[in-house]
mmCIF file of C-alpha atoms in Angstrom:
data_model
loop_
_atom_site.group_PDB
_atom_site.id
_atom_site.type_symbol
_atom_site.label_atom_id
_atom_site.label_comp_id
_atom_site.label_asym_id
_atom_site.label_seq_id
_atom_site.Cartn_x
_atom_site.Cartn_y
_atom_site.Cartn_z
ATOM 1 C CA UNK F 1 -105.466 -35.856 -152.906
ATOM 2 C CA UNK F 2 -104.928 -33.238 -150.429
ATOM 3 C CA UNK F 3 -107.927 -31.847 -148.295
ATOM 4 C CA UNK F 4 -107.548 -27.668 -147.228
ATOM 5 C CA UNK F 5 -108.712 -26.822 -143.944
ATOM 6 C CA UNK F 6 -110.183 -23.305 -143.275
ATOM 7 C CA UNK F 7 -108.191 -22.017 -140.475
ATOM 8 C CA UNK F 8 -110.127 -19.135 -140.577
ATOM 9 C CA UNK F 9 -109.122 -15.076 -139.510
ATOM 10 C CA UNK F 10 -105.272 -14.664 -138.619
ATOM 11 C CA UNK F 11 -104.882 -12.243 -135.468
ATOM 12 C CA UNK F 12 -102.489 -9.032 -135.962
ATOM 13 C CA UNK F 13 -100.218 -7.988 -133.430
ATOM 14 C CA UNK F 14 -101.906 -5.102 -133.398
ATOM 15 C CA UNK F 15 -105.382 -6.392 -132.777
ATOM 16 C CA UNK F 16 -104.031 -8.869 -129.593
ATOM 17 C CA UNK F 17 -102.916 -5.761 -128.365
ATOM 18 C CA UNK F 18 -105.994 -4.240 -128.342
ATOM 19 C CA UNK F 19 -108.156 -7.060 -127.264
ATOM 20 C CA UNK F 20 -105.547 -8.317 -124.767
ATOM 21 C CA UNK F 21 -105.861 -4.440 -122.942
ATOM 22 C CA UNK F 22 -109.713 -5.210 -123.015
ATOM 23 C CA UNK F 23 -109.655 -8.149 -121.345
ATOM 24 C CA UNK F 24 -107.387 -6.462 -118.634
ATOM 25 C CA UNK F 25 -109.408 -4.168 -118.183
ATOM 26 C CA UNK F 26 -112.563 -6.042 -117.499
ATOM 27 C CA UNK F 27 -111.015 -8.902 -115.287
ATOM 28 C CA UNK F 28 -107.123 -8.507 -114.749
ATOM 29 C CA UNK F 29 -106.104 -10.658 -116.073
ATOM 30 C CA UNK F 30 -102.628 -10.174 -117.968
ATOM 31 C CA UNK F 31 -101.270 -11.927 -121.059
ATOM 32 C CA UNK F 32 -97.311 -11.166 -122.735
ATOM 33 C CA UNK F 33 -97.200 -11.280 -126.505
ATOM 34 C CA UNK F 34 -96.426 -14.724 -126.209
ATOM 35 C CA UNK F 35 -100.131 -15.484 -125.934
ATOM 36 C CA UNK F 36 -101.405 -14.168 -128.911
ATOM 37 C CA UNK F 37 -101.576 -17.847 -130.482
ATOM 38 C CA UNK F 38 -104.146 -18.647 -127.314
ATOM 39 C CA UNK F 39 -106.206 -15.626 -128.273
ATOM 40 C CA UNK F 40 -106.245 -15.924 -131.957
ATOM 41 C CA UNK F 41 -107.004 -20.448 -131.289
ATOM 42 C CA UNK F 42 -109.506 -19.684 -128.472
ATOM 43 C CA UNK F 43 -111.589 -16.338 -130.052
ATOM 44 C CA UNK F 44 -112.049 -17.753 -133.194
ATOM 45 C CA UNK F 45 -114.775 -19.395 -132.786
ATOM 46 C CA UNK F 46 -115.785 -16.513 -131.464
ATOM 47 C CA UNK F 47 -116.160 -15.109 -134.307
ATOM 48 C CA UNK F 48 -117.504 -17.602 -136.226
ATOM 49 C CA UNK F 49 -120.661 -17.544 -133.548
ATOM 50 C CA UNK F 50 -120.705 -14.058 -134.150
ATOM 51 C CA UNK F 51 -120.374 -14.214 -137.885
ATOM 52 C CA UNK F 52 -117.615 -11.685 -137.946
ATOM 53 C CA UNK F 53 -114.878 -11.567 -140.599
ATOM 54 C CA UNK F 54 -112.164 -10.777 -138.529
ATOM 55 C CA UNK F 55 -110.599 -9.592 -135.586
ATOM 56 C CA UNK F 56 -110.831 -6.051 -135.815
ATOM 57 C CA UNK F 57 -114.772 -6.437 -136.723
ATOM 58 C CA UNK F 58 -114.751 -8.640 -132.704
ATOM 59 C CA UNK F 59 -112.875 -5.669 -131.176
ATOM 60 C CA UNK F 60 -115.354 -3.159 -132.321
ATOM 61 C CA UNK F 61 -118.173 -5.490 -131.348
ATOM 62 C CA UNK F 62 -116.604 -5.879 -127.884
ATOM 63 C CA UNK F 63 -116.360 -1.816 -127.713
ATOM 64 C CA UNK F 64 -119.397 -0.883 -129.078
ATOM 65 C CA UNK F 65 -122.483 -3.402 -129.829
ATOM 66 C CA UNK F 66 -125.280 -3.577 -127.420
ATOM 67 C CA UNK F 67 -124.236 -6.940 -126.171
ATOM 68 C CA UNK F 68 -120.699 -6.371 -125.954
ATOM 69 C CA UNK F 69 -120.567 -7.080 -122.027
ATOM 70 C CA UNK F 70 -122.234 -10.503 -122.405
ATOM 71 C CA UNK F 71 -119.906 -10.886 -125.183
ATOM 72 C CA UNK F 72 -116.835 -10.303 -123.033
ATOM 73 C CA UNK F 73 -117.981 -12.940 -120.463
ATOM 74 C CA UNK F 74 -117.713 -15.586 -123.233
ATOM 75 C CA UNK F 75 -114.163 -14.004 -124.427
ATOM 76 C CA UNK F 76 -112.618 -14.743 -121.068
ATOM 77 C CA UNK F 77 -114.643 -18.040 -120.764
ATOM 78 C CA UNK F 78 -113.003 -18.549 -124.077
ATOM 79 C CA UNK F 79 -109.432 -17.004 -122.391
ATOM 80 C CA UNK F 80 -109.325 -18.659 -118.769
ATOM 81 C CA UNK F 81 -107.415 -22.166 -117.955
ATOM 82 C CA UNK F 82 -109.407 -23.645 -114.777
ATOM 83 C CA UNK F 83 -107.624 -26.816 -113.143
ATOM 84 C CA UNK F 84 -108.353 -27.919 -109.849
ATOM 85 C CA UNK F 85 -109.308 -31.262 -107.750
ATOM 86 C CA UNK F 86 -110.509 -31.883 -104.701
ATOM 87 C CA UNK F 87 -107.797 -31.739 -101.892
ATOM 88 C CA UNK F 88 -105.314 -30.116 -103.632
ATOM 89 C CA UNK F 89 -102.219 -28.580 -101.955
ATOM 90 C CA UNK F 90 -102.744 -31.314 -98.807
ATOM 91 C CA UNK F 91 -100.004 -29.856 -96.416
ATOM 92 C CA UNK F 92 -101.894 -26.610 -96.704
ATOM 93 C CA UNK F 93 -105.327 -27.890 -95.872
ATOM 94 C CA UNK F 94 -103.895 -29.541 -93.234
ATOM 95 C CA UNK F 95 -102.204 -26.533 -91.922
ATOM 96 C CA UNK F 96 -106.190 -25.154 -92.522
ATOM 97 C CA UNK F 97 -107.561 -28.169 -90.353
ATOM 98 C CA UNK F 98 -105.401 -28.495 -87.781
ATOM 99 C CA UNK F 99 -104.353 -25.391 -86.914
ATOM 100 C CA UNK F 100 -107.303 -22.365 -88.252
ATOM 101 C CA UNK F 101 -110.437 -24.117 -87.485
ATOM 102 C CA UNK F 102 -109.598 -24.248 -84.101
ATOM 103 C CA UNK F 103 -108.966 -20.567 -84.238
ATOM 104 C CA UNK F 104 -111.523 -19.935 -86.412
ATOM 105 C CA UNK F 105 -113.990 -21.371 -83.619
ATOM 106 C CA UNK F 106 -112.391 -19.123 -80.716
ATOM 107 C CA UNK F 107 -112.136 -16.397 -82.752
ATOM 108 C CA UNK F 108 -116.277 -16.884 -83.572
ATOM 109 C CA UNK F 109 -116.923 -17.560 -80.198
ATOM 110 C CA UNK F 110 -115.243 -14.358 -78.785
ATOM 111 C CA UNK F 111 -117.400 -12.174 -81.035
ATOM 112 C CA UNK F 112 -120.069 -13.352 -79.571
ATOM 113 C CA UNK F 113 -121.744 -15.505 -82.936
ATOM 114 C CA UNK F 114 -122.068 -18.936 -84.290
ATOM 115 C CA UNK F 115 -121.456 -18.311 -87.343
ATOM 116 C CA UNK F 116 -118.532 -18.193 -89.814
ATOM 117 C CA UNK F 117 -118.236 -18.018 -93.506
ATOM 118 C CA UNK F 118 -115.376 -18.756 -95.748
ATOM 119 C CA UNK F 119 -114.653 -17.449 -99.377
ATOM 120 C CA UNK F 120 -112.866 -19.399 -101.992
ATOM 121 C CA UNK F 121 -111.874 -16.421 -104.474
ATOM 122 C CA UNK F 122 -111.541 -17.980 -108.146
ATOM 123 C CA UNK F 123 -113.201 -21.680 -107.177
ATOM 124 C CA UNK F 124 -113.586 -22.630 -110.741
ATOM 125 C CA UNK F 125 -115.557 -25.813 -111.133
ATOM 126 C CA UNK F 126 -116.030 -26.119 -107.249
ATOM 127 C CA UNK F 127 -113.637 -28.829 -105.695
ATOM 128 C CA UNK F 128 -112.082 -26.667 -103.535
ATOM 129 C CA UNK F 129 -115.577 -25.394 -101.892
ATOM 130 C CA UNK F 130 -116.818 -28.948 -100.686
ATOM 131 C CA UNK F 131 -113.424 -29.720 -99.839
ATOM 132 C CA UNK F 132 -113.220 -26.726 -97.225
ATOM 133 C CA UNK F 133 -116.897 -27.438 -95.923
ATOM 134 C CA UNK F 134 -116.027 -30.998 -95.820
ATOM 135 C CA UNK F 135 -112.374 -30.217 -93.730
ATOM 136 C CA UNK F 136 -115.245 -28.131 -91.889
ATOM 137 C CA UNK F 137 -117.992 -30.756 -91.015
ATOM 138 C CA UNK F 138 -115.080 -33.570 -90.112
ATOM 139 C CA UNK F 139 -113.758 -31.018 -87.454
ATOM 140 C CA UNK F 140 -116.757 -31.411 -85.317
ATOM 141 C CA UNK F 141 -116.310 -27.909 -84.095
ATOM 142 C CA UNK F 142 -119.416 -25.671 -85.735
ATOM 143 C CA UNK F 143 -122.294 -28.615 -85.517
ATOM 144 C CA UNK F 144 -125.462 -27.165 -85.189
ATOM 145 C CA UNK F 145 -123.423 -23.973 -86.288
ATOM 146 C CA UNK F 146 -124.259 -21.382 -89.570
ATOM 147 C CA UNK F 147 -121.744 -22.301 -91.813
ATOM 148 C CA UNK F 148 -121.202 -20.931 -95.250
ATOM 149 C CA UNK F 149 -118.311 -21.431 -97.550
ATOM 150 C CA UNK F 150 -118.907 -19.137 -100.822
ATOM 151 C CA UNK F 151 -117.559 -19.574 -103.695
ATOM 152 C CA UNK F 152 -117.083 -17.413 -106.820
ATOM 153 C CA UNK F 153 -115.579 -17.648 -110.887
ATOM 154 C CA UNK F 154 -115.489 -15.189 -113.595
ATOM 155 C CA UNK F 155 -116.760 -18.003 -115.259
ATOM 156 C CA UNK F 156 -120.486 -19.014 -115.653
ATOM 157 C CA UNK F 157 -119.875 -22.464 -117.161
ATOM 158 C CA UNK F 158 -117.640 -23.787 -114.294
ATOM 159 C CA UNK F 159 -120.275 -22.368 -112.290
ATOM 160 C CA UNK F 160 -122.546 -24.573 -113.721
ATOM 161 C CA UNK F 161 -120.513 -27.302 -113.044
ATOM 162 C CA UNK F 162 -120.118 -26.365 -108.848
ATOM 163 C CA UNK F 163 -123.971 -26.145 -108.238
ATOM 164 C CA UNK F 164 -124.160 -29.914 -109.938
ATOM 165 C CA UNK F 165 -121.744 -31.238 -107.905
ATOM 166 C CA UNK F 166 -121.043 -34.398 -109.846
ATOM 167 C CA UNK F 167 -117.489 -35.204 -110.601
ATOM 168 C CA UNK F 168 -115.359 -37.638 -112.771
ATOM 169 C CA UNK F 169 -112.805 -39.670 -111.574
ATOM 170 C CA UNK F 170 -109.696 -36.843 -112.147
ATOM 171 C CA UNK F 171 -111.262 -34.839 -109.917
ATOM 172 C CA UNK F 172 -110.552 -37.207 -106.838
ATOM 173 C CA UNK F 173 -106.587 -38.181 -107.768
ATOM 174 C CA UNK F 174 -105.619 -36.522 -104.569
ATOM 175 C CA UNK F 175 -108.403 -36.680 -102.277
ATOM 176 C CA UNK F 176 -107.799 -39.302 -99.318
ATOM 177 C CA UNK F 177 -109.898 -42.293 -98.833
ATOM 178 C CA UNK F 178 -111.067 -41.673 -95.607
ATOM 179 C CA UNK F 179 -113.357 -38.880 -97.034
ATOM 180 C CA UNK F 180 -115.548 -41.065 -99.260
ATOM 181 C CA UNK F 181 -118.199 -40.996 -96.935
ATOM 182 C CA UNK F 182 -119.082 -37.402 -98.478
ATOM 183 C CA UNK F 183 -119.852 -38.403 -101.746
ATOM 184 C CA UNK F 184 -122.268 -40.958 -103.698
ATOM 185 C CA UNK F 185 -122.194 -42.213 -107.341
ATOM 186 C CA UNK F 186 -124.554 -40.742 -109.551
ATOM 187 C CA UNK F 187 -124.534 -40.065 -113.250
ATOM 188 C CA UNK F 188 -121.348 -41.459 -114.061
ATOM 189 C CA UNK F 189 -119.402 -39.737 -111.452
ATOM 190 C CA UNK F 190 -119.610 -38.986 -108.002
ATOM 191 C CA UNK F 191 -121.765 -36.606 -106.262
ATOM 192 C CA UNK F 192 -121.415 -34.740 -102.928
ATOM 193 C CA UNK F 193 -124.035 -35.153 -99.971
ATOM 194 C CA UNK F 194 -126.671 -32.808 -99.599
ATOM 195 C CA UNK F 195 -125.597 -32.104 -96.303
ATOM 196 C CA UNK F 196 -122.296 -31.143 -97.406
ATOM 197 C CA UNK F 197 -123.544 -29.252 -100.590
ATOM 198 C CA UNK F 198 -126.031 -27.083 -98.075
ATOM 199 C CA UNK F 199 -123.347 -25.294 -96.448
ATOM 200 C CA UNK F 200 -122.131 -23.952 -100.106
ATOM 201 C CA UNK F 201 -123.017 -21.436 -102.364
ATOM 202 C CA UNK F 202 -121.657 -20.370 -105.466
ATOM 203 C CA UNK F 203 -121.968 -16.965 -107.490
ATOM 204 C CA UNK F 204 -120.786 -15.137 -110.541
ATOM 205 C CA UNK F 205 -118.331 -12.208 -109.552
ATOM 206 C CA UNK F 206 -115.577 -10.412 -110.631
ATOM 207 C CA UNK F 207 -112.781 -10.041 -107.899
ATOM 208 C CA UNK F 208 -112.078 -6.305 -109.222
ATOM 209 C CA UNK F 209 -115.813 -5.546 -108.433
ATOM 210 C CA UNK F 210 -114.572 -4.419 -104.589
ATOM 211 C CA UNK F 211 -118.102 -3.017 -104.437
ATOM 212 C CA UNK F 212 -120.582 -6.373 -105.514
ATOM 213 C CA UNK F 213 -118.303 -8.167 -103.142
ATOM 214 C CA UNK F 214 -119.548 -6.106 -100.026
ATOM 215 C CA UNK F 215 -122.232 -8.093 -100.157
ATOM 216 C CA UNK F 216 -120.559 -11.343 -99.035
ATOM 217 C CA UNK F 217 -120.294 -9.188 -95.447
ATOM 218 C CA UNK F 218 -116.940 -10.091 -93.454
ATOM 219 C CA UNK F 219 -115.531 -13.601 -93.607
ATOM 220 C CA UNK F 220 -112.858 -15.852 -91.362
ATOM 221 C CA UNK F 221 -110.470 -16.776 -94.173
ATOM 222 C CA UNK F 222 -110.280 -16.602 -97.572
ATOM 223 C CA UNK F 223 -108.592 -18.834 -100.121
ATOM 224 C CA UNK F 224 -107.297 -17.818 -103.235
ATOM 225 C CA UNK F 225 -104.483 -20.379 -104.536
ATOM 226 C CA UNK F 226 -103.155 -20.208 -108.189
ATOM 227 C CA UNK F 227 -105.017 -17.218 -109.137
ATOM 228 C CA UNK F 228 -103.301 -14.115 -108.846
ATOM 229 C CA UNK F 229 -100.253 -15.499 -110.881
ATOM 230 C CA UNK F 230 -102.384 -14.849 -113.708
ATOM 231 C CA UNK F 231 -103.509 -10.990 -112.834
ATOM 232 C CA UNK F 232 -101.205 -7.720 -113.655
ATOM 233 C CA UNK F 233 -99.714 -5.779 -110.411
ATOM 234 C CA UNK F 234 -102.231 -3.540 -109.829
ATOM 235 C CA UNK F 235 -105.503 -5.749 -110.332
ATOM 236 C CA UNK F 236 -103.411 -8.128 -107.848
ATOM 237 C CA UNK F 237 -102.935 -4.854 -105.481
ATOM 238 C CA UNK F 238 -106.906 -3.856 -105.939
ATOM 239 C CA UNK F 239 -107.579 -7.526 -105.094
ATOM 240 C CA UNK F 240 -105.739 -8.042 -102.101
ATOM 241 C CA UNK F 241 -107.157 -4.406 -100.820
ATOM 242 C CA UNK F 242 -110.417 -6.185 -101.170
ATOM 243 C CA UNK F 243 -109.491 -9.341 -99.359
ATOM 244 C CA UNK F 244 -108.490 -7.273 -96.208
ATOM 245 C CA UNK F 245 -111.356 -5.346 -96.611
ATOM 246 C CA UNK F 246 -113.453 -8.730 -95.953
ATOM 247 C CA UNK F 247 -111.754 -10.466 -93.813
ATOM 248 C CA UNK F 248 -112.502 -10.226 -90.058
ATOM 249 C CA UNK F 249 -109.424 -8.997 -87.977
ATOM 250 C CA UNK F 250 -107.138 -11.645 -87.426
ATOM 251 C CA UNK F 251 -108.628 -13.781 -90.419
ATOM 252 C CA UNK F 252 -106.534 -15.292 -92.670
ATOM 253 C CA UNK F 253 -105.670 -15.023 -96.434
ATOM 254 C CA UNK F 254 -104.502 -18.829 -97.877
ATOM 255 C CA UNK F 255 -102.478 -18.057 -101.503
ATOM 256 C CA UNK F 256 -100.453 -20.410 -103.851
ATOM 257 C CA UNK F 257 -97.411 -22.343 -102.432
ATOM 258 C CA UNK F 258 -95.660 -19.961 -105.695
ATOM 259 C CA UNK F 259 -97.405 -17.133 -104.538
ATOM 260 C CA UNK F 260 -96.849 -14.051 -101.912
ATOM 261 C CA UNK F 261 -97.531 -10.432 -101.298
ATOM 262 C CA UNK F 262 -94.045 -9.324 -101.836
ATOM 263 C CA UNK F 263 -94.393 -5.754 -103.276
ATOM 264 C CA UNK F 264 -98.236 -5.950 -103.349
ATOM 265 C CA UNK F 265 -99.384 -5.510 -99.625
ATOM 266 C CA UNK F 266 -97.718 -4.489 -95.879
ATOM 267 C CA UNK F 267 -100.697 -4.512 -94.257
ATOM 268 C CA UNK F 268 -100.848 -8.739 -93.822
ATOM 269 C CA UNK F 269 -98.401 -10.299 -91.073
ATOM 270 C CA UNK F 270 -96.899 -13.745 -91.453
ATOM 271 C CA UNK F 271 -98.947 -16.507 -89.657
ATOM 272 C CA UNK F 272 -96.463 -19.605 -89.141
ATOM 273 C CA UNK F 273 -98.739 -22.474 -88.694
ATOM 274 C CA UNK F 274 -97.538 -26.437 -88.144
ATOM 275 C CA UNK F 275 -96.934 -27.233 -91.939
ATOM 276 C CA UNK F 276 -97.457 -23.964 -93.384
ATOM 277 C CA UNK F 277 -97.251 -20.017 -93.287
ATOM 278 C CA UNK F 278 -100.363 -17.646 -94.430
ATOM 279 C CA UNK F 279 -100.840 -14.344 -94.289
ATOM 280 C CA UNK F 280 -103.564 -12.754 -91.519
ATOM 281 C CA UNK F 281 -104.762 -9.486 -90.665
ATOM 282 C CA UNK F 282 -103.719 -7.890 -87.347
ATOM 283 C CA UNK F 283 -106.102 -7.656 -84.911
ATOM 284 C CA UNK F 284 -107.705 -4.409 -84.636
ATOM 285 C CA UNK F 285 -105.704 -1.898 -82.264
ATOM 286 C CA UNK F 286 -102.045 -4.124 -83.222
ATOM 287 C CA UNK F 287 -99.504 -2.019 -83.490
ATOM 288 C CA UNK F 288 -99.241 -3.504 -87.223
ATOM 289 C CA UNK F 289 -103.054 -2.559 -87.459
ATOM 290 C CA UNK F 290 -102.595 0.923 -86.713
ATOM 291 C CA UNK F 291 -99.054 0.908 -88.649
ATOM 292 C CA UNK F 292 -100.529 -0.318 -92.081
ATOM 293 C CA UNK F 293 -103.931 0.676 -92.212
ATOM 294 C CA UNK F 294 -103.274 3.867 -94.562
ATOM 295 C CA UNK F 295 -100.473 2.131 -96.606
ATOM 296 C CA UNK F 296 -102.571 -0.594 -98.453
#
């Protein structure tokens, strides 16, 4: 006896094409031919929620129906890969601990303000947002300082995840012992401290929305690790545009260990730090500055 199973609608070349140039579009992301079997696995139950008969029927939905922008969130929530843990990349948080803090606090200092924020661009399900404020709070540097560390996702649902703040076991495979202290059990996992979860906030933005993320005001350094990879070269270039855009002069952008600006950017210089190199914006009136500024 043989059971059939209903695989459902089988996804045309031609219809990848077109959603894949959507989905571009809206967040930058960019996806070869090779990833048509993720589209046609991942939408499909897409249209099964949608009651559509096939893939054509979604792309015309996604063009044209009412609620096709809601509708395109839940395409790349359907679309995006999000993998992170707390600590991750250690020799580059270090680098970030030992060696930016303590500039971060001059550079604070010398404008005059006790305040600094930090922006985790792409934070998926959060980890990397506690683990800066917590890298932050074990400094000693900004007590009784404003700190904010923001972070943002494309994605509502790991979103959702952040603001709870409770995390399995996998989350914590890299994290050292000695920063325990920062979290409690509750609900089957472990949560972070309030006082740790108070200096973090989390919203919904897309990084080719330069204008929405005006709002965040200037920050002291920005982290975005493993996320451009997956953007086409001129959604990466409109990105990093908006990165130096925020950052304060002589803030620093933090990217991948695979990841660098070759043929996207001039206007970042090379910060060699004591077990890394970032990239930083020149001080205002550098001969870098004043060399770049038009050529971003």
């Amino acid at each position: 006896m043989s059971i059939l199973f209903d695989s459902g609608p089988k996804l045309k070349i031609e219809e990848f094409r077109l959603l894949r140039d959507l989905v571009n579009r809206y967040s930058g992301m960019h996806f070869d031919d090779a990833s048509m079997f993720v589209f046609e696995r991942r939408l499909r139950d897409r249209l099964r929620a949608l009651d559509l008969p096939d893939f054509t029927a979604y792309y015309h939905h996604l063009r044209y129906h009412p609620s096709a922008p809601a509708e395109l969130e839940d395409a790349v929530e359907a679309l995006v890969t999000n993998e992170t843990y707390f600590f991750r990349e250690e020799y580059q948080l270090r680098a970030f601990r030992n060696d930016l803090l303590p500039s971060i606090y001059e550079q604070a200092l010398s404008r005059g303000t006790k305040r600094i924020m930090l922006w985790s661009a792409g934070c998926s399900t959060g980890e990397e947002v506690y683990t800066l404020a917590i890298l932050v709070a074990r400094s000693g540097l900004f007590d009784g300082w404003d700190v904010r560390v923001f972070g943002n996702d494309i994605s509502r649902r790991v979103l959702a995840t952040a603001r709870r703040a409770v995390y399995p076991p996998s989350s914590f495979r890299a994290m050292p012992p000695e920063y325990a202290e920062f979290f409690v059990e509750e609900d089957g996992g472990m949560r972070v401290i309030p006082r740790i979860r108070a200096m973090c906030q989390f919203g919904h933005l897309n990084l080719l929305d330069g204008d929405k993320t005006t709002l965040l005001g200037r920050v002291d350094a920005i982290f975005c690790r493993n996320v451009l990879i997956y953007f086409d070269t001129a959604s990466r270039k409109k990105v990093i545009d908006t990165f130096y855009e925020r950052l304060h002069p002589g803030g620093h952008l933090l990217l991948g260990h695979s990841e660098s600006l070759l043929h996207v950017s001039t206007a970042f210089e090379l910060a060699h730090l004591s077990s890394d190199m970032v990239y930083r914006r020149p001080l205002e009136g550098s001969a870098r500055a004043r060399r770049d500024g038009g050529e971003r």
